[in-house]
Coordinates of C-alpha atoms and ligand atoms in Angstrom, one line a residue:
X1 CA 81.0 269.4 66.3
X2 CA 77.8 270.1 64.9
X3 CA 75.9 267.5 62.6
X4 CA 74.4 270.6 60.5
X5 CA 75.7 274.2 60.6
X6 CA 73.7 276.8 59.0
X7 CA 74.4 280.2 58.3
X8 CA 72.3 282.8 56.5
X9 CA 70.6 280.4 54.3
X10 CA 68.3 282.2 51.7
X11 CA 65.9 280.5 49.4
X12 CA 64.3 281.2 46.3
X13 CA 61.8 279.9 43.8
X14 CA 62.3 280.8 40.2
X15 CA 64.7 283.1 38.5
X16 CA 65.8 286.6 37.7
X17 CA 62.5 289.7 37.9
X18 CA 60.4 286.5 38.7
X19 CA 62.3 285.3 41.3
X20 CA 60.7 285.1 45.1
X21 CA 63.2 285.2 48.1
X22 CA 60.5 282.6 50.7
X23 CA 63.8 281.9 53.4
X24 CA 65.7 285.0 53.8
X25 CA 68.2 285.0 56.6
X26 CA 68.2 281.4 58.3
X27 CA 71.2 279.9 61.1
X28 CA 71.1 277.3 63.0
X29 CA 73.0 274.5 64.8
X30 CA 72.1 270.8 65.2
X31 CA 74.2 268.5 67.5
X32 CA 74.4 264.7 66.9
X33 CA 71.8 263.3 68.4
X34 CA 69.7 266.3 68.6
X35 CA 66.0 267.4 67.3
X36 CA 65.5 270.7 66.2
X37 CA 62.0 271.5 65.3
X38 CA 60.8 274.2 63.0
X39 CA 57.0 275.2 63.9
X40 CA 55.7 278.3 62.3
X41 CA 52.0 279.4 59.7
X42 CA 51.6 277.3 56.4
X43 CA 53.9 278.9 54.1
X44 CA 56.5 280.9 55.9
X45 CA 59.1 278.1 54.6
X46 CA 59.7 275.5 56.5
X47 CA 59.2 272.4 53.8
X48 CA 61.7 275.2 51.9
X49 CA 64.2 275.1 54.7
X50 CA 64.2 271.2 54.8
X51 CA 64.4 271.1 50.9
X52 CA 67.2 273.2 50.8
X53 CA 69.6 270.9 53.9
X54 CA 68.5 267.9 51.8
X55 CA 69.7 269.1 48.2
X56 CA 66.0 268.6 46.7
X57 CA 65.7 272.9 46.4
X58 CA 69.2 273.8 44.4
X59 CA 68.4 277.7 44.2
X60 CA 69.9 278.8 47.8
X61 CA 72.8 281.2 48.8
X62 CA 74.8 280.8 52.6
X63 CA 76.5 278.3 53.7
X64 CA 75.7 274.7 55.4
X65 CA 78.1 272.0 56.1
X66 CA 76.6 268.3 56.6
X67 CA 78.7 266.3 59.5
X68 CA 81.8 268.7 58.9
X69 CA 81.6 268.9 55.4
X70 CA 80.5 271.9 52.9
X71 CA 77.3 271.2 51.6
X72 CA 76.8 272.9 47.8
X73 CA 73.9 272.9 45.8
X74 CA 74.5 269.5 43.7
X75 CA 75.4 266.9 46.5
X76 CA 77.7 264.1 46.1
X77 CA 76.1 260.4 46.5
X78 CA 78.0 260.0 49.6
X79 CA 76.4 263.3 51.1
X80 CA 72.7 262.6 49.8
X81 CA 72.8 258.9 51.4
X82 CA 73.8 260.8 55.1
X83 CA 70.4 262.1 55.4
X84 CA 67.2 261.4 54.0
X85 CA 63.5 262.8 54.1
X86 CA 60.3 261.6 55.5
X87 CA 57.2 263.2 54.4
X88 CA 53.8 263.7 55.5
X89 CA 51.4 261.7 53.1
X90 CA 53.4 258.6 52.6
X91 CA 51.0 257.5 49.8
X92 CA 52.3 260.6 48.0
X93 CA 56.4 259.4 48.7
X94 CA 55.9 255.7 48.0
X95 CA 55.6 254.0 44.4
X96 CA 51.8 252.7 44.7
X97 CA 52.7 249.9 42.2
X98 CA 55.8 248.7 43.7
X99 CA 55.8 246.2 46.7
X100 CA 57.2 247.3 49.7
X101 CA 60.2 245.1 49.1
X102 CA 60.8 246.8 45.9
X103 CA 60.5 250.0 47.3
X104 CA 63.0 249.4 50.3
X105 CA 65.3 247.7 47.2
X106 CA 65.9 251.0 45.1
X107 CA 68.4 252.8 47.3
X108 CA 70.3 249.7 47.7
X109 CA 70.4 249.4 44.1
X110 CA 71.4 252.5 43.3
X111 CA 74.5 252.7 46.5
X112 CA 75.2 249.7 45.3
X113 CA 75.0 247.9 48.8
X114 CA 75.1 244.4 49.4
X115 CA 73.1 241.8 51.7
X116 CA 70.1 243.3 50.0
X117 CA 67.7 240.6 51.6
X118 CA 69.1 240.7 54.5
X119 CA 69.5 244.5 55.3
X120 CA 65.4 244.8 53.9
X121 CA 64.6 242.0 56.6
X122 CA 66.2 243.9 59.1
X123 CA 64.6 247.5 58.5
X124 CA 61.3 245.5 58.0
X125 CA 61.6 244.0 61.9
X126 CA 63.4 247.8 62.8
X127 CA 60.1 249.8 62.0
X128 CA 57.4 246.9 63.5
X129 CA 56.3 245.9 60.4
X130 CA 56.1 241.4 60.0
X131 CA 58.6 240.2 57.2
X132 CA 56.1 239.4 55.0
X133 CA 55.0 242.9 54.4
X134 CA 57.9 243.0 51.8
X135 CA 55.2 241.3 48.9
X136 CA 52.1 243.7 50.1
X137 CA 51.6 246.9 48.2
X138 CA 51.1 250.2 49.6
X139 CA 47.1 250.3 48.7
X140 CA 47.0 247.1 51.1
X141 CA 48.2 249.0 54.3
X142 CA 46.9 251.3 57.0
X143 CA 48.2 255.1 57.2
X144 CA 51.0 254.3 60.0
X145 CA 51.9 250.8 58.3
X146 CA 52.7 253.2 55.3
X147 CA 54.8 255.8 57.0
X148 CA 56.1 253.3 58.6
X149 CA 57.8 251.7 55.1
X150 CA 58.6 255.5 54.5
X151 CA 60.6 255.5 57.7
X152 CA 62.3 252.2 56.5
X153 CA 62.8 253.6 53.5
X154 CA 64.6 256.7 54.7
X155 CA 66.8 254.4 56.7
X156 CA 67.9 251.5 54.9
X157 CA 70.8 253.8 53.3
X158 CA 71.7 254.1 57.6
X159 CA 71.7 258.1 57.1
X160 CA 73.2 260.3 60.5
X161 CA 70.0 262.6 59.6
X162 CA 66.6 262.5 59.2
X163 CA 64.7 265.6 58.2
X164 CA 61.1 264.9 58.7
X165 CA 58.5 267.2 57.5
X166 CA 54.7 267.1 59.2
X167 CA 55.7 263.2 59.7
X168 CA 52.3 262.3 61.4
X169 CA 50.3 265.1 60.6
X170 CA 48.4 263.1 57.8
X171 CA 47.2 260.2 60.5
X172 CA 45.0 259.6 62.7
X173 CA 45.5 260.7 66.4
X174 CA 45.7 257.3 67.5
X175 CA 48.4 256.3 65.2
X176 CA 50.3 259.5 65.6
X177 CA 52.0 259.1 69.5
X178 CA 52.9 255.0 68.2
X179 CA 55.1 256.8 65.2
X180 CA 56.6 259.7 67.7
X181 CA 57.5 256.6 70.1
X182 CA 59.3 254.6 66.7
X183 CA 60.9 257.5 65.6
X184 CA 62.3 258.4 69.4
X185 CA 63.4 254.5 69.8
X186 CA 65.3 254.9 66.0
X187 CA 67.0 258.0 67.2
X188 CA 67.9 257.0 70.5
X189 CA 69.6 253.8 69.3
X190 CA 71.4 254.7 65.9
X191 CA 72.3 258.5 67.3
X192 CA 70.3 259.8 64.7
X193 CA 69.7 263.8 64.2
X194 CA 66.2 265.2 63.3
X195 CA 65.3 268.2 61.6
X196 CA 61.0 268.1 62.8
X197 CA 58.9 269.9 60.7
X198 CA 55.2 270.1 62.4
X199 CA 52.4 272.5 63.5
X200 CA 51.5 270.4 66.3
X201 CA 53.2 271.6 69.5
X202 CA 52.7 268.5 71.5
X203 CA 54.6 266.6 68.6
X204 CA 57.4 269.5 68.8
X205 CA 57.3 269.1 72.5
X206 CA 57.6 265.3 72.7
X207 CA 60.4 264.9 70.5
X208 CA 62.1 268.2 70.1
X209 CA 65.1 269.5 72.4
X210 CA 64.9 273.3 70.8
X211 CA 62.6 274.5 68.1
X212 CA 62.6 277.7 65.7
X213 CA 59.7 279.3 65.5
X214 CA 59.1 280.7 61.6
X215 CA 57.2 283.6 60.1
X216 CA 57.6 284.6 56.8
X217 CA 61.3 283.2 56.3
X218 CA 63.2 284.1 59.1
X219 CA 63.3 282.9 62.6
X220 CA 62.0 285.3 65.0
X221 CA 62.7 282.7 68.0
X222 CA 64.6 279.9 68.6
X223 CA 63.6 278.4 71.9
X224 CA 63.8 275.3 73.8
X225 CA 61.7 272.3 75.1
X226 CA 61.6 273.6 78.5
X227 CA 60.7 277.0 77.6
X228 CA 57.8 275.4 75.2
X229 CA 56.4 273.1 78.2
X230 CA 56.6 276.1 81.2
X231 CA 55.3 278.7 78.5
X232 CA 58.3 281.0 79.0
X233 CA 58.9 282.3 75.3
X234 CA 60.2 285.5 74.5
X235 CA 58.0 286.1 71.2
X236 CA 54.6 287.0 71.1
X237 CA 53.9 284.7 68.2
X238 CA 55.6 281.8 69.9
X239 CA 52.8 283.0 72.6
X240 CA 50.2 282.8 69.8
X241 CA 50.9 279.0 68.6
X242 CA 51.1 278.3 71.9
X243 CA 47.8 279.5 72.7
X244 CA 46.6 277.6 69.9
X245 CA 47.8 274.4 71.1
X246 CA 46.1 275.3 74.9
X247 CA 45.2 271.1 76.4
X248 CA 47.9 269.8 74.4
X249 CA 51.1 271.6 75.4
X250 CA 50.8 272.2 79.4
X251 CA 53.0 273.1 82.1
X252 CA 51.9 270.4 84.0
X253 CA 53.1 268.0 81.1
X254 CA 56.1 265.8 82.1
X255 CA 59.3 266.2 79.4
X256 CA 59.0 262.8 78.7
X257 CA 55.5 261.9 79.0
X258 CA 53.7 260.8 75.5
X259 CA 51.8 262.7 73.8
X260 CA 48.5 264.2 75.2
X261 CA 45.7 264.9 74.3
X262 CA 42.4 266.0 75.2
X263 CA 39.1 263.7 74.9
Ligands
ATP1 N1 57.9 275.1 44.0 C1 57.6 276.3 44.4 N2 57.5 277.3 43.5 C2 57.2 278.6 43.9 N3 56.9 278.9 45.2 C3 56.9 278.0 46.1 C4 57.3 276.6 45.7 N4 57.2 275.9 46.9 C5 56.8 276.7 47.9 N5 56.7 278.0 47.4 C6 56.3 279.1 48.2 O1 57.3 279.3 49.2 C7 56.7 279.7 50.4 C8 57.1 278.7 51.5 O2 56.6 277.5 51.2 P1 56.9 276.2 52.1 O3 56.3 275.0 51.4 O4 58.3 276.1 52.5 O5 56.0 276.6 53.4 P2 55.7 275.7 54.7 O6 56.1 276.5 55.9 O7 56.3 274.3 54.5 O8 54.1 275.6 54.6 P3 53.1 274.4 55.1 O9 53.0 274.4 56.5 O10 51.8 274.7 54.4 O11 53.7 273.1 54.5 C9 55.2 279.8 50.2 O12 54.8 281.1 50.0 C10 55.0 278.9 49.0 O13 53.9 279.4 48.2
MG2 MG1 55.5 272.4 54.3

């Protein structure tokens, strides 16, 4: 059974003459345990895509069912705890006058879980981060330290899904392959599903197992991980991005090799 079933999703922003259709015709399948990437030019939808699966954009027709179940517009607590969202500035998603322990408390709070302490301890040591870290304050850590709470954040509520846009796109190259390799580790152990927004097609390429390539709010490829690394895609705009990413994404690049990179 699929983890997410989608079938002609549309999405629009704003209402009746002023209304603008940005995802028009949008189906896809993710397996549990899969990642599905969505690569495509700033603004042809993909945030919208991801906004829509997580119940954050309310204004979509189609159909998608979450882990067997019909998804509607308002989600049930149940069905917003099974997946959560990681986003690219991680100053931007985290309270900067909360501490880190605070921040990982809400969403206990409000599901109402127990062993607080102990399940914010535990997500602390699952991301890397020492247990300590629970009385900093986000201005007191590094980029990746950040997304790294953001991560902890998203998975304290122990969601099946993770829909992650342009996760490391906002750190520094360095920083970036150590959050790909956490977020692979997570996955692998808790069977987690991704849904990987990114522009970079070494980060589709190192995490991904098929990606859909986006223009203007439809897919006009969906391809795989394989096709990506040995350059055999169908579309010339998949061709284009790949282009683009020349020294990053080669055939000679092993599957599972990190990322990289050039210099
Ligand atoms: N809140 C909004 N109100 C109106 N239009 C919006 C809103 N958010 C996004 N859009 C428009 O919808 C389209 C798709 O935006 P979206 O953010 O999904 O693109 P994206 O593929 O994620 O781009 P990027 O790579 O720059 O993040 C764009 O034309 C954008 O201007
Ligand atoms: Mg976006």
């Amino acid at each position: 059974m699929a983890m997410i079933k989608v079938d002609n999703l549309a999405v629009s922003y704003g209402h009746g003459h002023d209304a603008l259709r940005v995802v028009k015709d949008v189906s896809f399948e993710v397996a549990k345990g899969e990642t599905f990437g969505l690569v495509g030019e700033s603004g042809c939808g993909k945030s919208t895509v991801l906004g829509a699966l997580a119940g954050r954009n309310k204004n979509w027709g189609g159909s998608v069912v979450i882990n067997g179940e019909a998804a509607l517009p308002k989600r049930t607590k149940a069905q917003l705890a099974l997946q959560q969202m990681v986003f690219q500035d991680p100053f931007g998603s985290i309270h900067p006058r909360h501490t880190i322990g605070r921040t990982l408390l809400e969403p206990l709070e409000i599901h109402g879980l127990d062993q607080r302490p102990e399940r914010i301890a535990q997500m602390l040591q699952d991301v890397g981060l020492p247990h300590n870290f629970r009385y900093r304050f986000p201005h007191q850590l590094s980029g990746g330290q950040r997304q790294r709470v953001a991560i902890a954040r998203a998975l304290i509520l122990k969601p099946q899904i993770l829909l992650l846009d342009e996760p490391t796109s906002a750190l520094d190259v360095s920083v970036q392959a150590e959050i790909l390799n956490l977020l692979k580790d997570l996955r692998d152990r808790e069977d987690l599903t991704f849904v990987l927004v990114s522009h970079d097609m070494a980060v589709i390429a190192h995490l991904c197992d098929r990606v859909a390539v986006m223009q203007d709010g439809v897919f006009v490829e969906v391809t795989t991980k394989q096709n990506l690394l040995q350059g055999t895609v169908a579309h010339p705009y998949t061709k284009t991005l790949l282009d683009g990413s020349k020294g990053y994404v080669s055939p000679r690049q092993r599957p599972d090799s990190a990322v990289q990179r050039p210099g």
